[in-house]
Amino acid sequence: MNATRKGKRWAALSLAVMLAVLAGCSKSNDGADPGGGAAGTAGGESAAGSPSAGASEGGSKAFELWLGWSATINNDSLVQKYWREKEPGIDVKLEATQGDAATALNLKLNTGGFKDAAIFNRSETVKSAMNRSNLLQPLESYFDMPDKYPGLASIPKTYLERMKDKDGHIWSIPTWFDQNPDDPWPGWASNGWFVRTDVLEKTGMKKEDLTTLEGIETFLKKAGEVKDESGKSVIPMSLLMDPNDTISWNDENAVLSAFGVTTGGAAIEKKDGGFVFAFDDPNYKAAYQWLNKLYREKLIDPEVVTNKKEQYQEKNKAGRVAMNVGSFWNIPTSVWETLDGPTEPGWYYDVIPFPKVAGVEQIGSNTVINPNPGFDVYVSKNTKNLEAILKFFDYTLQPKPEQQQVVNEGPAGLYWDWADQPLGKWRFIDENYKKDRNSGDAAQKSKVTPELYMASSYSKEWYPWWNVADVDKAGAAKTTQLTETIGKMGGVRTAHSYDLVPTKQGGLWEKYAPELENIRKEYRAKLLMAKNESEFESAWKSFRDALEKRAHWSELKQEWQESYQADIQAHGEF
């Protein structure tokens, strides 16, 4: 199971998920605005993005693609060899980012930019940095050439329209989008409440007893009396407070959802004709009051704030925790996917409905199904390999349900094939490929595939990791079962226009979003660990003061409202 395919596709749309502002990464153009757009144009290319010499010559068969993330690269992998020798006949040389992506992008743009093309998670901050660099070329004309680039022409127009700047230019090739925006794939919903059923049985309780907060508290108190295999008392409840998480992607969101707070998408919900931001929802405070109560009663892991991810996961693997709240990817899924039966504690993890909270009629959305592109491919205005770039992405973006599988593993019949019928179950047919692919060793995996599925698109009609015919372990099926169950619990919805409001370039959100995240992380720990109710109230007041003084909260919301109105005037509301 590929954990990288979890719900990160919409995380970049969060109001506070943005990378640290890339100060200084823009190269001055002395007020010039070639082609009427912020990103400039290729030498000899018209502002409308008409084909440059590089595109018309047709001799280019290779290009370099810079990945906006760290990865183990082997540019002679079997899948890349297929691309080079068979289809689409392009030699794609990959370069991974070393270290922090924001720092790497800053450095790259200040030293002349990338050679040919770069692919990054969709982010307003990355987009802004790229546009300001004056190193890109416009691409809009290539999406309207169905005879030459049918794959690019098949991109749903609704995505492309939202990408146009004020002059009609499009500065990236969108990838990793749903082929059917009106009926999208539900995604890897993973935020929930997970109980160890073996511990539940030892307490004498059943799942039906865990439908309310009171029932949860009763279970946690009883679970604290259960001993694990080493004779230690079981930790009643835990969650991962990852320093790298965001407002839209963190384990606390499972608790906030139960209290009716929306954290998915942009962490905004439309209620009673207006908008409620997560930090302003009264139940945001109530949720942390409840967590603080559990912490003071020693029902939450006392090391929850300081646990490293490895420590948290090791405790789960060793059977030290009775209940987890948050994403099942963090537990992690390997504690059950590697099992054939009840031989380890991980076998007993199961999801329960979000517990009912008094006064909450509808749980908050923690996952927003965003069919819009999750990645962008930027093309250097100085590339001499434009035709190779366009030809490759025209291939990866063919609107076939199985195309992400083809891009990731090669075509059917080569290293994998259908087990029964097309768009049915599939299995690997090359044992050597399968061995390296599933080895768990990044170096071995890189010998067979660069895992560039995000260069393609996806479809609800067929999703490969829900249709594997051969699973080595019985526990491997549990992850799909869990995500399908969570997806029906009410915390998942499709994106609305207010989830996709672009950040104003050079505006307050771009300036203060990093500080907003710093404040959230600083005060979530203070709120959770407050020694008494009085200290909690003091921490809450300090949190609200910090939002205003350090992050200019009221001004941020005003700017968002203005950006929202401008966006719906340009693109409509949905």
Coordinates of C-alpha atoms in Angstrom, one line a residue:
M1 CA 0.0 0.0 0.0
N2 CA 1.4 3.3 -1.0
A3 CA 1.2 5.7 2.0
T4 CA 2.2 8.6 -0.1
R5 CA -1.2 8.6 -1.7
K6 CA -3.0 9.7 1.4
G7 CA -5.0 12.9 1.6
K8 CA -2.1 15.2 0.9
R9 CA -3.5 16.3 -2.4
W10 CA -5.6 19.0 -0.8
A11 CA -3.4 19.9 2.1
A12 CA -1.7 22.6 0.1
L13 CA -5.1 24.4 -0.1
S14 CA -5.2 25.0 3.7
L15 CA -5.1 28.6 4.9
A16 CA -2.0 27.8 6.9
V17 CA -0.4 24.9 5.1
M18 CA 1.8 27.1 2.9
L19 CA 5.6 26.8 2.9
A20 CA 7.6 29.5 4.6
V21 CA 7.5 32.6 2.4
L22 CA 10.3 32.4 -0.1
A23 CA 11.9 35.7 0.6
G24 CA 14.2 36.9 -2.1
C25 CA 13.5 34.1 -4.5
S26 CA 12.1 36.4 -7.1
K27 CA 14.4 38.0 -9.6
S28 CA 13.6 41.6 -10.4
N29 CA 12.5 42.4 -13.9
D30 CA 12.9 46.1 -13.4
G31 CA 9.2 46.7 -13.9
A32 CA 9.1 44.9 -17.2
D33 CA 6.3 42.5 -17.7
P34 CA 6.9 40.6 -20.9
G35 CA 3.9 39.1 -22.4
G36 CA 1.6 40.8 -19.9
G37 CA 2.3 38.1 -17.2
A38 CA 4.3 37.9 -14.1
A39 CA 6.4 35.0 -15.2
G40 CA 7.7 36.3 -18.5
T41 CA 8.0 34.4 -21.8
A42 CA 10.5 32.3 -23.6
G43 CA 12.8 34.0 -25.9
G44 CA 11.1 34.4 -29.3
E45 CA 7.8 33.2 -28.1
S46 CA 4.6 35.3 -28.2
A47 CA 2.7 36.3 -25.2
A48 CA -0.1 34.0 -26.1
G49 CA 2.2 31.0 -25.7
S50 CA 2.5 30.1 -29.3
P51 CA 5.0 27.3 -30.0
S52 CA 8.6 28.3 -29.7
A53 CA 11.4 27.0 -31.9
G54 CA 12.1 24.3 -29.4
A55 CA 8.6 22.9 -29.8
S56 CA 8.4 23.1 -33.6
E57 CA 11.8 21.4 -34.3
G58 CA 10.5 18.1 -33.0
G59 CA 14.0 16.7 -32.5
S60 CA 14.1 16.7 -28.7
K61 CA 13.8 13.3 -27.1
A62 CA 15.0 14.0 -23.5
F63 CA 14.5 16.5 -20.7
E64 CA 15.3 16.9 -17.0
L65 CA 12.5 17.0 -14.5
W66 CA 13.2 18.5 -11.1
L67 CA 11.1 16.9 -8.3
G68 CA 9.9 19.3 -5.5
W69 CA 10.5 16.6 -2.9
S70 CA 13.2 14.3 -1.7
A71 CA 13.5 10.9 -3.3
T72 CA 15.9 8.1 -4.1
I73 CA 16.7 8.4 -7.8
N74 CA 17.8 5.8 -10.3
N75 CA 17.5 7.2 -13.8
D76 CA 17.9 3.8 -15.3
S77 CA 14.8 2.3 -13.7
L78 CA 12.8 -0.2 -15.7
V79 CA 9.8 2.2 -16.1
Q80 CA 12.0 5.0 -17.2
K81 CA 13.7 2.6 -19.7
Y82 CA 10.2 1.8 -21.1
W83 CA 9.5 5.5 -21.5
R84 CA 12.8 6.0 -23.3
E85 CA 12.7 3.0 -25.6
K86 CA 8.9 2.4 -26.2
E87 CA 6.3 4.9 -25.1
P88 CA 6.3 7.8 -25.3
G89 CA 9.9 7.7 -26.6
I90 CA 11.2 10.3 -24.1
D91 CA 14.2 10.0 -21.8
V92 CA 13.2 11.6 -18.5
K93 CA 16.1 12.4 -16.2
L94 CA 14.9 13.0 -12.7
E95 CA 16.5 15.3 -10.1
A96 CA 15.3 15.2 -6.5
T97 CA 15.2 18.0 -4.0
Q98 CA 17.7 17.8 -1.2
G99 CA 16.5 19.0 2.2
D100 CA 13.8 21.6 2.7
A101 CA 11.8 22.2 -0.4
A102 CA 11.3 25.9 0.2
T103 CA 15.0 26.5 0.7
A104 CA 15.8 24.4 -2.4
L105 CA 13.3 26.4 -4.5
N106 CA 14.7 29.7 -3.2
L107 CA 18.2 28.6 -4.1
K108 CA 17.3 27.2 -7.5
L109 CA 15.4 30.3 -8.6
N110 CA 18.2 32.6 -7.4
T111 CA 20.9 30.7 -9.4
G112 CA 19.3 30.7 -12.8
G113 CA 16.4 28.3 -12.3
F114 CA 15.9 24.7 -13.3
K115 CA 17.0 23.5 -16.7
D116 CA 13.8 22.1 -18.3
A117 CA 10.8 21.4 -16.0
A118 CA 9.9 21.1 -12.4
I119 CA 7.0 19.4 -10.6
F120 CA 5.8 20.6 -7.2
N121 CA 2.8 20.0 -4.9
R122 CA 0.2 22.7 -5.8
S123 CA 0.9 25.6 -3.4
E124 CA 0.1 29.3 -3.7
T125 CA 3.5 30.1 -2.3
V126 CA 5.3 27.9 -4.8
K127 CA 3.1 29.4 -7.6
S128 CA 3.9 32.9 -6.4
A129 CA 7.7 32.2 -6.3
M130 CA 7.7 30.7 -9.7
N131 CA 5.7 33.5 -11.3
R132 CA 7.9 36.2 -9.7
S133 CA 11.1 34.5 -10.9
N134 CA 10.5 35.6 -14.6
L135 CA 11.8 32.1 -15.6
L136 CA 8.7 30.4 -16.9
Q137 CA 7.0 30.3 -20.2
P138 CA 3.2 30.4 -20.7
L139 CA 1.5 27.1 -21.7
E140 CA -2.1 27.9 -22.5
S141 CA -2.0 27.3 -26.2
Y142 CA -0.8 23.7 -25.8
F143 CA -4.1 22.7 -24.0
D144 CA -6.0 23.5 -27.2
M145 CA -4.2 21.3 -29.7
P146 CA -6.2 18.1 -29.7
D147 CA -4.7 16.8 -32.9
K148 CA -1.1 17.2 -31.6
Y149 CA -1.6 16.9 -27.8
P150 CA -4.8 15.0 -27.1
G151 CA -3.8 14.2 -23.6
L152 CA -3.2 17.9 -22.7
A153 CA -6.4 18.8 -24.5
S154 CA -8.4 16.3 -22.4
I155 CA -7.7 18.2 -19.2
P156 CA -11.1 19.3 -17.8
K157 CA -11.6 22.9 -18.8
T158 CA -12.9 23.8 -15.3
Y159 CA -9.4 23.2 -14.0
L160 CA -7.7 25.2 -16.7
E161 CA -10.1 28.2 -16.3
R162 CA -9.2 28.5 -12.7
M163 CA -5.5 28.6 -13.5
K164 CA -5.6 31.6 -15.9
D165 CA -4.1 34.8 -14.8
K166 CA -5.6 38.2 -15.5
D167 CA -4.2 38.1 -19.0
G168 CA -5.4 34.6 -19.8
H169 CA -2.0 32.9 -19.4
I170 CA -1.5 29.5 -17.8
W171 CA 1.9 29.0 -16.3
S172 CA 2.0 25.3 -15.5
I173 CA 0.7 21.9 -16.7
P174 CA -1.7 20.6 -14.0
T175 CA -1.4 17.0 -12.9
W176 CA -2.9 14.6 -10.4
F177 CA -6.5 15.7 -10.8
D178 CA -9.7 13.7 -11.0
Q179 CA -10.7 13.0 -14.6
N180 CA -14.3 13.6 -13.6
P181 CA -14.6 16.7 -11.4
D182 CA -18.4 16.1 -11.1
D183 CA -18.1 12.6 -9.7
P184 CA -14.7 12.4 -8.0
W185 CA -12.9 9.6 -6.3
P186 CA -13.5 9.8 -2.6
G187 CA -9.8 9.7 -1.6
W188 CA -7.9 8.0 1.2
A189 CA -10.1 9.3 4.1
S190 CA -8.0 8.4 7.2
N191 CA -8.9 10.7 10.1
G192 CA -10.9 8.8 12.7
W193 CA -11.1 7.1 16.2
F194 CA -9.4 3.8 16.4
V195 CA -9.8 1.3 19.2
R196 CA -7.9 -1.9 19.9
T197 CA -10.8 -4.5 20.1
D198 CA -8.7 -6.9 22.2
V199 CA -8.3 -4.2 24.9
L200 CA -12.0 -3.3 24.5
E201 CA -13.0 -6.9 25.2
K202 CA -10.8 -7.0 28.3
T203 CA -12.6 -3.9 29.7
G204 CA -16.0 -5.7 29.3
M205 CA -17.3 -3.1 26.9
K206 CA -18.4 -3.1 23.3
K207 CA -18.2 -0.7 20.4
E208 CA -21.8 0.3 21.0
D209 CA -20.6 1.7 24.4
L210 CA -18.3 4.2 22.7
T211 CA -20.8 6.3 20.9
T212 CA -20.6 9.3 23.3
L213 CA -17.8 11.2 24.9
E214 CA -18.9 9.8 28.3
G215 CA -18.6 6.3 26.9
I216 CA -15.1 7.1 25.6
E217 CA -14.1 8.4 29.0
T218 CA -15.4 5.3 30.7
F219 CA -13.5 3.1 28.3
L220 CA -10.2 5.0 28.8
K221 CA -10.4 4.7 32.5
K222 CA -10.9 1.0 32.3
A223 CA -8.3 0.6 29.6
G224 CA -5.8 2.2 31.9
E225 CA -6.2 -0.8 34.2
V226 CA -5.3 -3.3 31.5
K227 CA -1.7 -4.7 31.3
D228 CA 0.2 -5.2 28.1
E229 CA 2.3 -8.3 27.4
S230 CA 5.2 -6.8 29.3
G231 CA 3.1 -6.2 32.4
K232 CA 2.9 -2.4 31.9
S233 CA -0.4 -0.5 32.1
V234 CA -1.8 0.2 28.7
I235 CA -1.8 3.9 27.6
P236 CA -5.5 4.7 27.4
M237 CA -5.3 7.2 24.4
S238 CA -2.7 8.7 22.2
L239 CA -2.3 10.8 19.1
L240 CA 0.6 12.2 17.1
M241 CA 1.5 15.8 17.5
D242 CA 3.8 16.0 14.5
P243 CA 5.8 19.2 14.3
N244 CA 5.5 19.0 10.5
D245 CA 1.7 18.8 10.4
T246 CA -0.7 21.6 9.4
I247 CA -4.1 23.0 10.4
S248 CA -5.8 20.8 7.7
W249 CA -3.6 17.7 8.4
N250 CA -3.1 16.7 12.0
D251 CA -4.3 14.1 14.4
E252 CA -6.2 16.5 16.7
N253 CA -8.6 17.1 13.8
A254 CA -10.3 13.8 14.6
V255 CA -11.3 15.3 18.0
L256 CA -12.2 18.7 16.5
S257 CA -14.4 16.9 13.9
A258 CA -16.4 15.2 16.7
F259 CA -16.9 18.7 18.2
G260 CA -18.2 20.0 14.8
V261 CA -15.2 22.0 13.8
T262 CA -14.2 21.9 10.1
T263 CA -10.5 21.7 9.5
G264 CA -10.3 20.1 6.1
G265 CA -9.7 22.2 2.9
A266 CA -9.2 25.8 4.0
A267 CA -10.4 25.1 7.6
I268 CA -13.5 27.1 6.9
E269 CA -17.1 26.2 6.9
K270 CA -20.1 28.0 5.5
K271 CA -22.8 28.3 8.2
D272 CA -26.0 30.5 8.3
G273 CA -25.0 32.5 5.3
G274 CA -21.5 33.3 6.6
F275 CA -18.1 31.7 7.1
V276 CA -16.7 30.3 10.3
F277 CA -13.0 29.9 10.5
A278 CA -11.8 26.9 12.6
F279 CA -10.0 29.1 15.2
D280 CA -13.2 31.1 15.7
D281 CA -15.5 28.2 16.1
P282 CA -16.5 28.0 19.8
N283 CA -16.1 24.3 19.8
Y284 CA -12.4 24.6 18.8
K285 CA -11.9 25.7 22.4
A286 CA -14.3 23.1 23.8
A287 CA -12.4 20.3 22.0
Y288 CA -9.1 21.3 23.6
Q289 CA -10.8 21.7 27.0
W290 CA -11.9 18.1 26.7
L291 CA -8.4 17.0 25.7
N292 CA -6.9 18.9 28.6
K293 CA -9.4 17.2 30.9
L294 CA -8.2 13.8 29.7
Y295 CA -4.6 14.9 30.0
R296 CA -5.0 16.0 33.6
E297 CA -6.7 12.7 34.4
K298 CA -3.8 10.8 32.9
L299 CA -6.0 9.3 30.2
I300 CA -3.7 10.5 27.4
D301 CA -0.1 9.5 26.9
P302 CA 1.9 11.9 29.2
E303 CA 4.6 12.1 26.5
V304 CA 2.1 13.0 23.7
V305 CA 3.6 16.5 23.2
T306 CA 7.2 15.3 23.1
N307 CA 6.8 12.0 21.3
K308 CA 8.8 11.7 18.1
K309 CA 6.9 10.0 15.2
E310 CA 9.1 6.9 15.6
Q311 CA 8.3 6.7 19.4
Y312 CA 4.6 7.1 18.8
Q313 CA 4.6 4.4 16.2
E314 CA 6.7 2.0 18.2
K315 CA 4.3 2.3 21.1
N316 CA 1.5 1.3 18.8
K317 CA 3.4 -1.5 17.3
A318 CA 4.2 -2.9 20.7
G319 CA 0.6 -2.8 21.8
R320 CA 1.0 0.0 24.4
V321 CA -2.0 2.1 23.3
A322 CA -5.7 1.2 23.6
M323 CA -7.2 4.0 21.5
N324 CA -5.8 6.4 18.9
V325 CA -7.4 9.5 17.4
G326 CA -6.1 10.9 14.1
S327 CA -4.9 9.5 10.8
F328 CA -4.4 5.8 10.5
W329 CA -1.3 6.5 8.3
N330 CA 0.4 7.7 11.5
I331 CA -0.3 4.5 13.6
P332 CA 1.1 3.3 10.9
T333 CA -0.8 0.9 8.6
S334 CA 2.1 -1.5 8.6
V335 CA 1.1 -2.7 12.1
W336 CA -1.7 -4.6 10.4
E337 CA -0.8 -4.8 6.7
T338 CA 2.1 -7.2 7.5
L339 CA -0.1 -9.7 9.4
D340 CA -1.9 -12.8 8.4
G341 CA -3.9 -13.1 11.6
P342 CA -4.2 -12.1 15.3
T343 CA -0.5 -12.6 16.0
E344 CA 0.3 -9.0 16.9
P345 CA -1.6 -6.1 18.6
G346 CA -1.9 -4.3 15.3
W347 CA -4.4 -6.9 14.1
Y348 CA -7.0 -5.6 16.5
Y349 CA -7.2 -2.0 15.4
D350 CA -10.7 -1.0 14.2
V351 CA -12.4 2.3 13.5
I352 CA -15.5 3.5 15.5
P353 CA -17.9 6.2 14.6
F354 CA -17.1 9.7 15.8
P355 CA -18.5 10.0 19.3
K356 CA -21.5 12.2 19.8
V357 CA -20.9 15.6 21.5
A358 CA -23.8 17.4 23.2
G359 CA -25.0 20.3 21.0
V360 CA -23.2 19.1 17.9
E361 CA -25.6 18.1 15.1
Q362 CA -23.1 17.5 12.3
I363 CA -19.4 16.5 12.7
G364 CA -16.9 18.9 11.2
S365 CA -15.3 18.1 7.9
N366 CA -11.7 16.9 8.3
T367 CA -11.2 15.8 4.7
V368 CA -12.2 17.8 1.6
I369 CA -12.4 15.8 -1.6
N370 CA -10.6 18.1 -4.0
P371 CA -10.7 16.9 -7.6
N372 CA -8.6 19.9 -8.6
P373 CA -5.0 19.4 -9.6
G374 CA -2.7 18.5 -6.7
F375 CA 0.6 19.1 -8.6
D376 CA 1.9 21.6 -11.1
V377 CA 4.6 21.2 -13.8
Y378 CA 6.5 24.4 -14.5
V379 CA 8.5 24.8 -17.7
S380 CA 11.6 26.9 -18.0
K381 CA 11.5 29.6 -20.6
N382 CA 15.1 28.7 -21.4
T383 CA 14.5 25.0 -22.1
K384 CA 15.6 23.6 -25.4
N385 CA 13.5 20.5 -24.8
L386 CA 10.0 21.9 -24.8
E387 CA 8.6 19.3 -27.3
A388 CA 9.9 16.4 -25.2
I389 CA 8.3 17.9 -22.1
L390 CA 4.9 18.4 -23.8
K391 CA 5.0 14.9 -25.4
F392 CA 5.8 13.2 -22.1
F393 CA 3.0 14.9 -20.2
D394 CA 0.6 14.5 -23.1
Y395 CA 1.3 10.7 -22.6
T396 CA 1.0 10.8 -18.8
L397 CA -2.3 12.7 -18.9
Q398 CA -4.2 10.4 -21.2
P399 CA -7.7 10.3 -19.8
K400 CA -7.8 6.5 -19.1
P401 CA -8.9 5.2 -15.7
E402 CA -5.8 3.1 -15.4
Q403 CA -3.3 5.7 -16.6
Q404 CA -1.8 6.4 -13.1
Q405 CA -1.0 2.7 -12.9
V406 CA 0.5 2.7 -16.4
V407 CA 2.7 5.7 -15.5
N408 CA 3.7 4.2 -12.2
E409 CA 4.3 0.6 -13.2
G410 CA 4.4 0.5 -17.0
P411 CA 1.6 -0.8 -19.3
A412 CA -0.5 -3.9 -18.6
G413 CA 1.2 -7.0 -19.7
L414 CA 4.8 -5.9 -19.0
Y415 CA 5.3 -6.0 -15.2
W416 CA 1.6 -6.3 -14.2
D417 CA -1.6 -7.4 -15.8
W418 CA -5.3 -7.8 -15.3
A419 CA -6.2 -10.8 -13.1
D420 CA -9.7 -11.1 -14.5
Q421 CA -10.7 -8.3 -16.9
P422 CA -9.7 -4.8 -17.8
L423 CA -10.5 -2.4 -14.9
G424 CA -10.9 -5.3 -12.6
K425 CA -8.4 -6.9 -10.2
W426 CA -4.7 -6.7 -11.1
R427 CA -1.5 -8.4 -10.0
F428 CA 2.2 -8.2 -10.7
I429 CA 3.4 -10.8 -13.3
D430 CA 7.1 -10.2 -13.1
E431 CA 8.4 -11.7 -9.8
N432 CA 11.7 -9.8 -10.0
Y433 CA 9.9 -6.5 -10.5
K434 CA 7.5 -7.3 -7.7
K435 CA 10.3 -8.3 -5.3
D436 CA 12.1 -5.0 -5.8
R437 CA 8.9 -2.9 -6.0
N438 CA 7.6 -4.2 -2.7
S439 CA 10.9 -4.6 -0.9
G440 CA 10.4 -1.6 1.4
D441 CA 13.9 -0.6 0.4
A442 CA 14.0 2.8 -1.4
A443 CA 17.1 1.9 -3.4
Q444 CA 15.6 -1.4 -4.6
K445 CA 12.3 0.2 -5.5
S446 CA 14.1 2.9 -7.5
K447 CA 15.6 0.3 -9.7
V448 CA 12.2 -0.5 -11.1
T449 CA 10.0 2.6 -10.8
P450 CA 10.4 6.3 -9.9
E451 CA 6.8 6.2 -8.6
L452 CA 5.8 9.3 -10.7
Y453 CA 2.1 8.6 -10.5
M454 CA 1.5 12.2 -9.6
A455 CA 2.4 13.1 -13.2
S456 CA -0.9 11.5 -14.3
S457 CA -4.5 11.8 -13.2
Y458 CA -7.0 9.5 -11.5
S459 CA -10.5 8.2 -11.7
K460 CA -13.2 6.8 -9.5
E461 CA -13.9 4.3 -12.3
W462 CA -10.8 2.4 -11.4
Y463 CA -8.2 3.0 -8.7
P464 CA -5.3 0.5 -8.6
W465 CA -4.7 0.3 -4.8
W466 CA -8.3 -0.6 -4.2
N467 CA -8.2 -3.4 -6.8
V468 CA -5.1 -5.5 -6.0
A469 CA -5.8 -9.2 -6.7
D470 CA -2.9 -10.7 -4.7
V471 CA -2.2 -9.5 -1.2
D472 CA 0.6 -11.1 0.6
K473 CA -1.0 -10.7 4.0
A474 CA -4.6 -10.8 5.1
G475 CA -4.1 -7.6 7.0
A476 CA -3.3 -5.7 3.8
A477 CA -7.1 -5.4 3.0
K478 CA -7.8 -3.6 6.2
T479 CA -6.5 -0.2 5.1
T480 CA -9.0 0.0 2.2
Q481 CA -11.8 -1.2 4.5
L482 CA -11.0 1.5 7.0
T483 CA -10.9 4.3 4.5
E484 CA -14.2 3.3 2.9
T485 CA -15.8 3.1 6.4
I486 CA -14.4 6.5 7.4
G487 CA -15.5 8.0 4.2
K488 CA -19.2 7.4 5.1
M489 CA -19.0 8.8 8.6
G490 CA -19.8 12.4 7.7
G491 CA -16.3 14.0 8.0
V492 CA -15.7 14.0 4.3
R493 CA -17.1 16.3 1.7
T494 CA -16.4 17.6 -1.8
A495 CA -14.6 21.0 -2.2
H496 CA -16.5 24.2 -2.6
S497 CA -15.3 27.5 -4.0
Y498 CA -14.4 28.8 -0.5
D499 CA -12.0 25.9 -0.1
L500 CA -10.0 27.0 -3.2
V501 CA -9.6 30.7 -2.7
P502 CA -6.1 31.7 -4.1
T503 CA -3.8 33.6 -1.8
K504 CA -3.2 37.2 -2.8
Q505 CA 0.4 37.5 -4.1
G506 CA 2.3 39.8 -1.8
G507 CA -0.6 39.9 0.6
L508 CA -1.1 39.4 4.3
W509 CA -1.7 35.6 4.0
E510 CA 1.5 35.2 2.2
K511 CA 3.3 37.2 4.9
Y512 CA 1.7 35.9 8.1
A513 CA 0.6 32.3 7.3
P514 CA 3.9 30.8 8.6
E515 CA 3.4 32.7 11.9
L516 CA -0.2 31.6 12.1
E517 CA 1.0 28.0 12.0
N518 CA 3.7 28.7 14.6
I519 CA 1.0 30.0 16.9
R520 CA -1.3 27.0 16.4
K521 CA 1.5 24.6 17.2
E522 CA 2.7 26.6 20.2
Y523 CA -0.6 26.9 21.9
R524 CA -2.1 23.5 21.1
A525 CA 0.6 22.1 23.5
K526 CA -0.1 24.8 26.1
L527 CA -3.8 24.2 26.0
L528 CA -3.5 20.4 26.2
M529 CA -1.0 20.5 29.1
A530 CA -2.6 23.2 31.2
K531 CA -2.5 22.2 34.9
N532 CA -6.0 23.4 35.8
E533 CA -9.0 25.2 34.3
S534 CA -7.6 28.6 35.3
E535 CA -4.3 27.9 33.5
F536 CA -6.3 26.7 30.5
E537 CA -8.3 29.9 30.3
S538 CA -5.1 32.0 30.6
A539 CA -3.5 30.0 27.7
W540 CA -6.7 30.4 25.6
K541 CA -6.6 34.2 26.1
S542 CA -2.9 34.3 25.2
F543 CA -3.7 32.2 22.1
R544 CA -6.4 34.6 20.9
D545 CA -4.1 37.6 21.7
A546 CA -1.3 36.0 19.7
L547 CA -3.6 35.4 16.7
E548 CA -4.3 39.2 16.6
K549 CA -0.9 40.6 17.5
R550 CA 1.4 38.2 15.8
A551 CA -0.7 36.9 12.9
H552 CA -3.0 39.8 12.3
W553 CA -6.0 37.5 12.4
S554 CA -8.8 40.0 11.8
E555 CA -6.8 41.5 8.8
L556 CA -6.2 38.0 7.4
K557 CA -9.9 37.2 7.5
Q558 CA -10.7 40.5 5.8
E559 CA -8.2 39.9 3.0
W560 CA -9.6 36.3 2.6
Q561 CA -13.1 37.8 2.2
E562 CA -11.9 40.1 -0.5
S563 CA -10.0 37.4 -2.3
Y564 CA -13.1 35.1 -2.1
Q565 CA -15.4 37.8 -3.6
A566 CA -12.9 38.4 -6.4
D567 CA -12.5 34.7 -7.1
I568 CA -16.3 34.0 -7.3
Q569 CA -16.7 37.0 -9.5
A570 CA -14.1 35.6 -11.9
H571 CA -15.0 31.9 -11.7
G572 CA -18.4 31.6 -10.1
E573 CA -19.5 29.9 -6.9
F574 CA -20.0 26.2 -6.3

